[in-house]
PDB file of C-alpha atoms in Angstrom:
ATOM      1  CA  GLN A 892      72.720 -32.384 -43.989  1.00 78.00           C
ATOM      2  CA  VAL A 893      73.808 -33.680 -47.419  1.00 87.00           C
ATOM      3  CA  GLN A 894      75.913 -31.202 -49.455  1.00 94.00           C
ATOM      4  CA  LEU A 895      76.092 -31.839 -53.358  1.00 96.00           C
ATOM      5  CA  VAL A 896      79.000 -29.941 -55.201  1.00 97.00           C
ATOM      6  CA  GLU A 897      78.833 -30.170 -59.099  1.00 98.00           C
ATOM      7  CA  SER A 898      81.962 -29.632 -61.218  1.00 98.00           C
ATOM      8  CA  GLY A 899      83.373 -30.265 -64.924  1.00 98.00           C
ATOM      9  CA  GLY A 900      81.107 -27.805 -66.740  1.00 97.00           C
ATOM     10  CA  GLY A 901      82.527 -25.726 -69.486  1.00 97.00           C
ATOM     11  CA  LEU A 902      82.152 -24.431 -73.152  1.00 98.00           C
ATOM     12  CA  VAL A 903      82.661 -26.854 -75.854  1.00 98.00           C
ATOM     13  CA  GLN A 904      81.869 -27.257 -79.548  1.00 98.00           C
ATOM     14  CA  ALA A 905      79.159 -29.308 -80.786  1.00 98.00           C
ATOM     15  CA  GLY A 906      80.149 -33.156 -81.092  1.00 98.00           C
ATOM     16  CA  SER A 907      82.542 -32.857 -78.091  1.00 98.00           C
ATOM     17  CA  SER A 908      82.422 -34.716 -74.730  1.00 98.00           C
ATOM     18  CA  LEU A 909      82.088 -33.512 -71.242  1.00 98.00           C
ATOM     19  CA  ARG A 910      82.134 -35.394 -67.620  1.00 98.00           C
ATOM     20  CA  LEU A 911      80.199 -33.896 -64.903  1.00 98.00           C
ATOM     21  CA  SER A 912      81.032 -34.733 -61.411  1.00 98.00           C
ATOM     22  CA  CYS A 913      78.948 -34.494 -58.168  1.00 97.00           C
ATOM     23  CA  ALA A 914      80.637 -34.802 -54.892  1.00 95.00           C
ATOM     24  CA  VAL A 915      78.350 -35.548 -51.976  1.00 92.00           C
ATOM     25  CA  SER A 916      79.047 -35.140 -48.321  1.00 90.00           C
ATOM     26  CA  GLY A 917      77.560 -35.183 -45.012  1.00 81.00           C
ATOM     27  CA  SER A 918      75.509 -38.392 -45.359  1.00 71.00           C
ATOM     28  CA  THR A 919      75.778 -42.249 -46.773  1.00 73.00           C
ATOM     29  CA  PHE A 920      76.268 -41.446 -50.419  1.00 65.00           C
ATOM     30  CA  SER A 921      75.512 -44.992 -51.355  1.00 69.00           C
ATOM     31  CA  THR A 922      72.090 -45.129 -49.885  1.00 81.00           C
ATOM     32  CA  TYR A 923      70.783 -42.299 -52.147  1.00 87.00           C
ATOM     33  CA  ASP A 924      69.038 -42.679 -55.668  1.00 93.00           C
ATOM     34  CA  MET A 925      71.126 -39.928 -57.479  1.00 94.00           C
ATOM     35  CA  GLY A 926      69.838 -38.133 -60.335  1.00 97.00           C
ATOM     36  CA  TRP A 927      70.713 -35.085 -63.122  1.00 98.00           C
ATOM     37  CA  PHE A 928      68.655 -32.603 -64.130  1.00 98.00           C
ATOM     38  CA  ARG A 929      69.354 -29.589 -66.167  1.00 98.00           C
ATOM     39  CA  GLN A 930      67.871 -26.026 -66.724  1.00 98.00           C
ATOM     40  CA  ALA A 931      67.985 -23.804 -69.681  1.00 96.00           C
ATOM     41  CA  PRO A 932      67.430 -19.784 -69.009  1.00 91.00           C
ATOM     42  CA  GLY A 933      63.594 -19.247 -68.938  1.00 94.00           C
ATOM     43  CA  GLU A 934      62.840 -22.854 -69.052  1.00 96.00           C
ATOM     44  CA  GLU A 935      61.649 -25.498 -66.232  1.00 96.00           C
ATOM     45  CA  ARG A 936      64.238 -27.918 -64.548  1.00 97.00           C
ATOM     46  CA  LEU A 937      64.061 -31.086 -66.702  1.00 98.00           C
ATOM     47  CA  PHE A 938      64.909 -34.609 -65.862  1.00 98.00           C
ATOM     48  CA  VAL A 939      68.307 -36.223 -67.311  1.00 98.00           C
ATOM     49  CA  ALA A 940      69.272 -39.228 -65.780  1.00 98.00           C
ATOM     50  CA  VAL A 941      69.018 -41.541 -62.507  1.00 97.00           C
ATOM     51  CA  ILE A 942      70.529 -44.038 -61.000  1.00 95.00           C
ATOM     52  CA  ARG A 943      69.739 -46.571 -58.334  1.00 92.00           C
ATOM     53  CA  TRP A 944      71.905 -47.058 -55.473  1.00 83.00           C
ATOM     54  CA  SER A 945      70.936 -50.470 -55.081  1.00 82.00           C
ATOM     55  CA  ASP A 946      71.527 -52.121 -58.152  1.00 87.00           C
ATOM     56  CA  GLY A 947      72.762 -49.589 -60.406  1.00 90.00           C
ATOM     57  CA  ASP A 948      69.610 -49.608 -62.479  1.00 94.00           C
ATOM     58  CA  THR A 949      69.483 -46.174 -64.897  1.00 96.00           C
ATOM     59  CA  ALA A 950      66.935 -44.272 -66.420  1.00 97.00           C
ATOM     60  CA  TYR A 951      67.282 -41.344 -68.959  1.00 98.00           C
ATOM     61  CA  ALA A 952      65.147 -38.790 -70.807  1.00 98.00           C
ATOM     62  CA  ASP A 953      64.534 -39.677 -74.288  1.00 98.00           C
ATOM     63  CA  SER A 954      66.549 -36.672 -75.401  1.00 97.00           C
ATOM     64  CA  VAL A 955      69.975 -37.993 -73.909  1.00 98.00           C
ATOM     65  CA  LYS A 956      69.430 -41.533 -74.337  1.00 98.00           C
ATOM     66  CA  GLY A 957      72.589 -42.884 -75.969  1.00 97.00           C
ATOM     67  CA  ARG A 958      74.739 -40.203 -75.705  1.00 98.00           C
ATOM     68  CA  PHE A 959      74.934 -39.741 -71.818  1.00 98.00           C
ATOM     69  CA  THR A 960      75.776 -42.189 -69.384  1.00 98.00           C
ATOM     70  CA  ILE A 961      75.113 -41.750 -65.738  1.00 98.00           C
ATOM     71  CA  SER A 962      77.382 -43.774 -63.335  1.00 96.00           C
ATOM     72  CA  ARG A 963      78.282 -43.588 -59.283  1.00 92.00           C
ATOM     73  CA  ASP A 964      81.419 -44.379 -57.498  1.00 90.00           C
ATOM     74  CA  ASN A 965      80.148 -45.209 -54.077  1.00 84.00           C
ATOM     75  CA  ALA A 966      83.606 -45.365 -52.785  1.00 86.00           C
ATOM     76  CA  LYS A 967      84.393 -42.040 -53.677  1.00 91.00           C
ATOM     77  CA  ASN A 968      80.745 -40.707 -52.763  1.00 90.00           C
ATOM     78  CA  THR A 969      80.718 -39.380 -56.654  1.00 93.00           C
ATOM     79  CA  LEU A 970      78.225 -39.275 -59.048  1.00 95.00           C
ATOM     80  CA  TYR A 971      79.336 -38.552 -62.826  1.00 98.00           C
ATOM     81  CA  LEU A 972      77.629 -37.914 -65.918  1.00 98.00           C
ATOM     82  CA  GLN A 973      79.575 -38.518 -69.252  1.00 98.00           C
ATOM     83  CA  MET A 974      78.257 -36.495 -71.818  1.00 98.00           C
ATOM     84  CA  ASN A 975      79.083 -37.340 -75.471  1.00 98.00           C
ATOM     85  CA  SER A 976      78.281 -36.037 -78.787  1.00 98.00           C
ATOM     86  CA  LEU A 977      77.033 -32.812 -77.314  1.00 98.00           C
ATOM     87  CA  LYS A 978      74.772 -30.665 -79.315  1.00 98.00           C
ATOM     88  CA  PRO A 979      73.885 -26.964 -78.795  1.00 97.00           C
ATOM     89  CA  GLU A 980      70.443 -27.906 -77.191  1.00 97.00           C
ATOM     90  CA  ASP A 981      72.121 -29.881 -74.405  1.00 98.00           C
ATOM     91  CA  THR A 982      73.323 -26.077 -73.262  1.00 98.00           C
ATOM     92  CA  ALA A 983      71.738 -25.559 -69.402  1.00 98.00           C
ATOM     93  CA  ARG A 984      73.127 -25.609 -66.088  1.00 98.00           C
ATOM     94  CA  TYR A 985      73.137 -29.062 -64.969  1.00 98.00           C
ATOM     95  CA  TYR A 986      72.152 -30.361 -61.248  1.00 98.00           C
ATOM     96  CA  CYS A 987      72.374 -33.293 -59.271  1.00 97.00           C
ATOM     97  CA  ALA A 988      70.386 -34.443 -57.122  1.00 97.00           C
ATOM     98  CA  ALA A 989      69.618 -37.066 -54.117  1.00 94.00           C
ATOM     99  CA  GLY A 990      66.464 -39.097 -53.406  1.00 92.00           C
ATOM    100  CA  TRP A 991      64.979 -42.100 -52.379  1.00 88.00           C
ATOM    101  CA  LYS A 992      63.454 -43.679 -55.522  1.00 87.00           C
ATOM    102  CA  LEU A 993      64.422 -43.910 -59.124  1.00 91.00           C
ATOM    103  CA  SER A 994      62.356 -40.875 -60.465  1.00 94.00           C
ATOM    104  CA  SER A 995      62.339 -38.251 -63.143  1.00 95.00           C
ATOM    105  CA  TRP A 996      60.385 -35.944 -61.032  1.00 95.00           C
ATOM    106  CA  ARG A 997      61.943 -33.325 -59.320  1.00 95.00           C
ATOM    107  CA  ASP A 998      59.526 -33.417 -55.930  1.00 95.00           C
ATOM    108  CA  ASP A 999      61.200 -36.844 -55.550  1.00 95.00           C
ATOM    109  CA  TYR A1000      64.446 -35.654 -54.694  1.00 95.00           C
ATOM    110  CA  ASP A1001      65.383 -33.915 -51.212  1.00 93.00           C
ATOM    111  CA  TYR A1002      68.704 -32.485 -51.901  1.00 94.00           C
ATOM    112  CA  TRP A1003      69.900 -30.365 -54.594  1.00 97.00           C
ATOM    113  CA  GLY A1004      73.516 -29.021 -55.708  1.00 97.00           C
ATOM    114  CA  LYS A1005      73.669 -25.709 -57.214  1.00 98.00           C
ATOM    115  CA  GLY A1006      74.736 -26.524 -60.569  1.00 98.00           C
ATOM    116  CA  THR A1007      77.413 -26.406 -63.150  1.00 98.00           C
ATOM    117  CA  GLN A1008      77.330 -24.507 -66.549  1.00 98.00           C
ATOM    118  CA  VAL A1009      77.551 -26.474 -69.732  1.00 98.00           C
ATOM    119  CA  THR A1010      77.714 -24.316 -73.029  1.00 98.00           C
ATOM    120  CA  VAL A1011      77.629 -26.134 -76.564  1.00 98.00           C
ATOM    121  CA  SER A1012      78.487 -23.869 -79.703  1.00 97.00           C
ATOM    122  CA  PRO A1013      77.403 -25.293 -82.772  1.00 96.00           C
TER     123      PRO A1013
END
């Protein structure tokens, strides 16, 4: 059983930065491809970014490209999402997920955290 716990969310002003963390336990973190998704109230859970375990290859949603950076520390079993130049439209609950491929599809991820709320005020 894999457990994922997100942290680092909060209320910030537009233009600010936040760094989200996702602590992974219960399995070998370094063998999973890890992703971030977000969900605003009344909307679908959408892909944000993903990082492959083997070579660190990454992919991003167009809406965050150039502003967000995904990274991982396999020694600490932790995934990160550095978010810069935040916009009000980035407001959502952010979830980390563990899976087996570099994918933007929710169904390709087997394990999910409970999320952390990010709110960006104008």
